[in-house]
Tab-separated table of C-alpha atoms and ligand atoms in Angstrom:
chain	number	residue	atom	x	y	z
A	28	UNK	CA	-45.451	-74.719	-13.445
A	29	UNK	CA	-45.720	-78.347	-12.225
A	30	UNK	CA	-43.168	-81.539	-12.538
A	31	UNK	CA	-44.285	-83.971	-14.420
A	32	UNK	CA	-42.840	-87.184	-14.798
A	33	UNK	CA	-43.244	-90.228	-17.228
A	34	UNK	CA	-46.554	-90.427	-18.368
A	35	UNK	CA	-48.023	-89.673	-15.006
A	36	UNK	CA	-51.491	-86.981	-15.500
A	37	UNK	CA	-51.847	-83.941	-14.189
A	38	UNK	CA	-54.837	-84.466	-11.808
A	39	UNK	CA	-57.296	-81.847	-12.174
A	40	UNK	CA	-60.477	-80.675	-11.179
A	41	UNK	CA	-63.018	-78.435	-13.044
A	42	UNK	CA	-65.462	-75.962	-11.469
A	43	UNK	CA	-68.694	-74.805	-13.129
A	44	UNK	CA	-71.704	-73.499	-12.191
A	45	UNK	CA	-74.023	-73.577	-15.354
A	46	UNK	CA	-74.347	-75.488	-18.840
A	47	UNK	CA	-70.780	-77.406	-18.667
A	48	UNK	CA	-70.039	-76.803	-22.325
A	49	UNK	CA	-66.301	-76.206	-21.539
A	50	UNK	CA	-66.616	-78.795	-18.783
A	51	UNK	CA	-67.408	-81.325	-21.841
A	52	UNK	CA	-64.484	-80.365	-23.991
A	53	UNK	CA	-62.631	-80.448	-20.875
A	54	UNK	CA	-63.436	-84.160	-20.617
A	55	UNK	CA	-63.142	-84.915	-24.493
A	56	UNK	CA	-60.108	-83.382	-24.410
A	57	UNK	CA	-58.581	-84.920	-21.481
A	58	UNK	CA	-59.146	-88.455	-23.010
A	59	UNK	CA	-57.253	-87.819	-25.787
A	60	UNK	CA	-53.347	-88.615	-26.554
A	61	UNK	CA	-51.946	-85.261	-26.562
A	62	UNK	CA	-54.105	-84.296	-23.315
A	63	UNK	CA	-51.681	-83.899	-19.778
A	64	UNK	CA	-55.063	-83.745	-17.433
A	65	UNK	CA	-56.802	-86.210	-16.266
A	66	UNK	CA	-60.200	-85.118	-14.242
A	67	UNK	CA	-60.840	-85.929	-11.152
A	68	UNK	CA	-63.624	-83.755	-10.011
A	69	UNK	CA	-66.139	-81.631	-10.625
A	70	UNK	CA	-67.438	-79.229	-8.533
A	71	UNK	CA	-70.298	-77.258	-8.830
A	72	UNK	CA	-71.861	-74.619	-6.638
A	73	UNK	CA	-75.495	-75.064	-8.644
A	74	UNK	CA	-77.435	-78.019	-7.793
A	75	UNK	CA	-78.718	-77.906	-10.779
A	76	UNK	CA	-75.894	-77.106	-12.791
A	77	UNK	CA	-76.747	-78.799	-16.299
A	78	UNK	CA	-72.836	-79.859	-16.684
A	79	UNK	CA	-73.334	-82.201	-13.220
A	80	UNK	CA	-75.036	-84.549	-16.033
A	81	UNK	CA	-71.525	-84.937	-17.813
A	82	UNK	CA	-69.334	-85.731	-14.468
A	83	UNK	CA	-72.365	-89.043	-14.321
A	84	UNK	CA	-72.178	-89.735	-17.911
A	85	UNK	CA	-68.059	-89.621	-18.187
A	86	UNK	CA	-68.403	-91.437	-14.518
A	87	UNK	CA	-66.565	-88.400	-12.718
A	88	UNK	CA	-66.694	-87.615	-8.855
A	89	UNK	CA	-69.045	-84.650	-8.172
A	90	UNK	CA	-69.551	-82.285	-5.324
A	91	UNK	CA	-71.937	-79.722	-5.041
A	92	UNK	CA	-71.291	-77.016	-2.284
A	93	UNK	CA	-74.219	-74.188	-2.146
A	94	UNK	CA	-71.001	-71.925	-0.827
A	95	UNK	CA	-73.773	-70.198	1.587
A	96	UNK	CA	-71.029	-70.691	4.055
A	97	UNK	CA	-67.946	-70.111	1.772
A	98	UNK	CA	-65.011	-70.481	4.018
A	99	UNK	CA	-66.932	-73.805	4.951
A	100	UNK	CA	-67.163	-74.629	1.057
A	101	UNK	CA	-63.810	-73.647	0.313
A	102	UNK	CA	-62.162	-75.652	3.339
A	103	UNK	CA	-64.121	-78.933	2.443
A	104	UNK	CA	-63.116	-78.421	-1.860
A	105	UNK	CA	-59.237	-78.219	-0.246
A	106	UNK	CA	-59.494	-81.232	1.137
A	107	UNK	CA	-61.340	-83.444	-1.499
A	108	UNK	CA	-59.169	-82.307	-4.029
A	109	UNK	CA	-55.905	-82.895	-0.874
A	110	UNK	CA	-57.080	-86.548	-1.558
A	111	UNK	CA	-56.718	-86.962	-4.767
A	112	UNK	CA	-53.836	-85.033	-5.043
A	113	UNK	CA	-55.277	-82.756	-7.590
A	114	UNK	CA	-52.849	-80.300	-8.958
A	115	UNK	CA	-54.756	-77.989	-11.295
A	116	UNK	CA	-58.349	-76.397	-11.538
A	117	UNK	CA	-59.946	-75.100	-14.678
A	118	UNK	CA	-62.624	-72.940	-13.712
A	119	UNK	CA	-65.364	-73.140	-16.674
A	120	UNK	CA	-68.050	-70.846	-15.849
A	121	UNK	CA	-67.796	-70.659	-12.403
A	122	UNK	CA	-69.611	-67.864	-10.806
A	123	UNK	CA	-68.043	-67.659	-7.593
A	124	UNK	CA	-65.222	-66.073	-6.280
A	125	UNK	CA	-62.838	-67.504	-4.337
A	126	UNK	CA	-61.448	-66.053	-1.473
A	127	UNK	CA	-58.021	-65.122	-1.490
A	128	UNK	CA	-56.759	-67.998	0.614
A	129	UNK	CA	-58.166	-70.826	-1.320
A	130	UNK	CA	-56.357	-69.065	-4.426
A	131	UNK	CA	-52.775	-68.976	-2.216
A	132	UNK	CA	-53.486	-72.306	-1.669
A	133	UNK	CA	-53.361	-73.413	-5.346
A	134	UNK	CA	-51.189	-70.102	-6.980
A	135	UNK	CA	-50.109	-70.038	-10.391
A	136	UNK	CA	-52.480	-73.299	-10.651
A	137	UNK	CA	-55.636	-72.188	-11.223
A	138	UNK	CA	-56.662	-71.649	-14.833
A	139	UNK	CA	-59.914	-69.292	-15.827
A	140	UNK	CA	-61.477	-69.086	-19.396
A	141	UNK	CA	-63.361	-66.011	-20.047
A	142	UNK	CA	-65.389	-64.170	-22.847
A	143	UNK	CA	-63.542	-61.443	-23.699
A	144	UNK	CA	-60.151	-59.933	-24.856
A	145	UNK	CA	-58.928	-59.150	-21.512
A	146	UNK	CA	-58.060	-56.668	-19.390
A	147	UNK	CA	-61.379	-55.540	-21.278
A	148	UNK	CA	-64.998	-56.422	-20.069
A	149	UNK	CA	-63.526	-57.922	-16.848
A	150	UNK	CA	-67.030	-59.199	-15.037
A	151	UNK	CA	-70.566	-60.538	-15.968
A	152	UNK	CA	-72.296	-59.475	-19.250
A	153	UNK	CA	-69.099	-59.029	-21.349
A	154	UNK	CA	-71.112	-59.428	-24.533
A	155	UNK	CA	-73.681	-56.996	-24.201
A	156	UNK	CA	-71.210	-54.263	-22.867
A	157	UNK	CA	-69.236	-55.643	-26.119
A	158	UNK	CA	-72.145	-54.694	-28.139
A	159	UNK	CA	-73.178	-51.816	-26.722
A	160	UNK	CA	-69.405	-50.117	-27.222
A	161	UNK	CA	-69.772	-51.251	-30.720
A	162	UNK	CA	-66.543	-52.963	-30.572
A	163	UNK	CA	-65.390	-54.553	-33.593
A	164	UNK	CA	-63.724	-56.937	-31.948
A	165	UNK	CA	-64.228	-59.371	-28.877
A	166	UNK	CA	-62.625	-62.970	-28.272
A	167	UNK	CA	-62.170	-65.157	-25.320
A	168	UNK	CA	-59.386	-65.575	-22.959
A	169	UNK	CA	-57.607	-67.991	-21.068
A	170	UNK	CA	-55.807	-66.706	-18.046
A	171	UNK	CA	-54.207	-67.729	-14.408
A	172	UNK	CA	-56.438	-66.646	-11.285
A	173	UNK	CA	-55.451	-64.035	-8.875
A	174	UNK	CA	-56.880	-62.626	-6.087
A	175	UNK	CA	-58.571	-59.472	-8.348
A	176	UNK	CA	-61.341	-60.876	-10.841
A	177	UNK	CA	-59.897	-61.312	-14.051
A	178	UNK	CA	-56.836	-59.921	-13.613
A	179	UNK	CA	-54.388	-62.966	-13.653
A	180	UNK	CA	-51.614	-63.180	-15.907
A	181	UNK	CA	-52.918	-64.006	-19.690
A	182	UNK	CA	-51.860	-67.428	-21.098
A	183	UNK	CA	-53.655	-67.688	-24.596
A	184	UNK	CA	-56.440	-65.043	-26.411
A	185	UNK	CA	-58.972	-65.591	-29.667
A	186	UNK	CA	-59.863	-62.772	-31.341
A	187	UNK	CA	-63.327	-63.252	-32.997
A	188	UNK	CA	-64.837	-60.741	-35.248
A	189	UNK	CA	-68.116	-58.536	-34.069
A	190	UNK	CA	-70.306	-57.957	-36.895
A	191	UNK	CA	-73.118	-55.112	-37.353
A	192	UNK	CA	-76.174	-56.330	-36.193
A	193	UNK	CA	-74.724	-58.915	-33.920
A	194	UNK	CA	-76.974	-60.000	-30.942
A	195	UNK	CA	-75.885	-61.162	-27.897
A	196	UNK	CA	-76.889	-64.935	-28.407
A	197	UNK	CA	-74.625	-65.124	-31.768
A	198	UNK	CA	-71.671	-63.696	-30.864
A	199	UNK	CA	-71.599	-65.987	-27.407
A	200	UNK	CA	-72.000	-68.809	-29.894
A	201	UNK	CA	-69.222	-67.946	-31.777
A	202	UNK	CA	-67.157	-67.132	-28.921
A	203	UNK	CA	-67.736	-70.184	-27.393
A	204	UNK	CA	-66.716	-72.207	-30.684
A	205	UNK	CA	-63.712	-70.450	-30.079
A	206	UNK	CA	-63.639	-71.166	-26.407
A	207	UNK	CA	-63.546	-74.735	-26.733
A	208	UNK	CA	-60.491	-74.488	-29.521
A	209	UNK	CA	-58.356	-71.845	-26.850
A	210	UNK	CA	-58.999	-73.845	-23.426
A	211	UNK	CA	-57.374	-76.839	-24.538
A	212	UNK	CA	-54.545	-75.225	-25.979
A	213	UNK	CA	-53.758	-73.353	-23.164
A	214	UNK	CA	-53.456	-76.388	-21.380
A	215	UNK	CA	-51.090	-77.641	-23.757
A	216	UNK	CA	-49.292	-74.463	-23.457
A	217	UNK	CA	-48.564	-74.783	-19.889
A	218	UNK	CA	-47.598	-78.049	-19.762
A	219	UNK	CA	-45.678	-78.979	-23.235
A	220	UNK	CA	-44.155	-82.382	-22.547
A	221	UNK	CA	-45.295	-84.524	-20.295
A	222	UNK	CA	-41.819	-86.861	-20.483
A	223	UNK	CA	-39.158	-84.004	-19.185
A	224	UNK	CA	-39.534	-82.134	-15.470
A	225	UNK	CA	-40.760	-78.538	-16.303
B	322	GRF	C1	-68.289	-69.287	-20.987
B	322	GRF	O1	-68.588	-68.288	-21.909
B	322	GRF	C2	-67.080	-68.907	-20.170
B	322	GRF	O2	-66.156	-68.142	-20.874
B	322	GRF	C3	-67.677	-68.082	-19.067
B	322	GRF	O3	-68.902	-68.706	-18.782
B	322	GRF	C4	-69.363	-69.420	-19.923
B	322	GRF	C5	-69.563	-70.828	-19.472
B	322	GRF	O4	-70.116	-71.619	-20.482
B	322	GRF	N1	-66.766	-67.966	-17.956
B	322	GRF	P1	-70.227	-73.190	-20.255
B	322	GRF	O5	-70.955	-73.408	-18.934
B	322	GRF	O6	-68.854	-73.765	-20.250
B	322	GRF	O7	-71.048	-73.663	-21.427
């Protein structure tokens, strides 16, 4: 997917729009030893985006963009992340979608996680559509973005167990447990070894 040489990072930049949970493990993970990424930006199309608060505590560059105008938004994002020669985005709850040409600028480099087995419950309210089918199983994916909503081509899924009487705050919490485990290791699993061209 991308050449890496030597112990160089892959600069990235993650894109939320809510409570940043992933955008925190993102960070964790990205300081560890085994991590390729290093973070660069975080972008946010919610002022008031709870995660903004972990971009100022890990001392990350932030930009908000309302995307009112999105062509606007999108051309400005392309060239902050031009200057720091970012070379992946993880989208982490980001509840936008980006046009087609933003995505052709970045293709095959632009990771989503979502919570569900996909190609099922593509969209908003996956776990109550979950419950409602009485599914006994949901999970979260990781997957590459396309230009059709959660369509891209799958890189890692968690299965995770729906039990009776589940409500739609649990089994997000355990999905999201799960989440944080899968988003990581998808990472991993697109970029194994940072020492050899790939
Ligand atoms: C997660 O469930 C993610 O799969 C979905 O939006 C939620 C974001 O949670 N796309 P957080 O903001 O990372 O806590």
């Amino acid at each position: 997917m991308a050449k890496l040489i030597g112990p160089d990072k892959i600069n990235t930049a993650v894109f939320i729009s809510g409570t940043g949970s992933n955008l925190l493990n993102l960070i964790k993970f990205s300081k560890s030893k085994k991590s390729k990424i290093t973070i660069k930006f975080v972008i946010s199309n919610n002022l008031n985006a709870k995660g903004l608060g972990y971009a100022k505590i890990y001392n990350i560059e932030k930009k908000v963009l309302n995307f009112k105008n999105q062509r606007f938004c999108e051309r400005k994002i392309l060239s902050y992340l031009k200057r720091k020669n970012v070379k992946l985005i993880c989208l982490a709850g980001f509840l936008k979608i980006l046009s087609k040409n933003f995505i052709n600028n970045f293709q095959g480099k632009i990771l989503n996680i979502h919570p569900s087995l996909l190609p099922k419950y593509k969209g908003l309210n996956t776990h109550k559509r979950v419950l409602q089918n009485k599914e006994k199983f949901s999970g979260c994916t990781v997957h590459l973005v396309n230009s059709k909503l959660d369509s891209g081509k799958i890189i890692l899924q968690k299965k995770v167990k729906v039990f009776k009487n589940d409500s739609e705050k649990n089994l997000s919490k355990r999905i999201l447990i799960q989440e944080h485990k899968l988003y990581p290791k998808a990472i991993i699993k697109l970029f194994p070894n940072p020492q050899k061209k790939s």
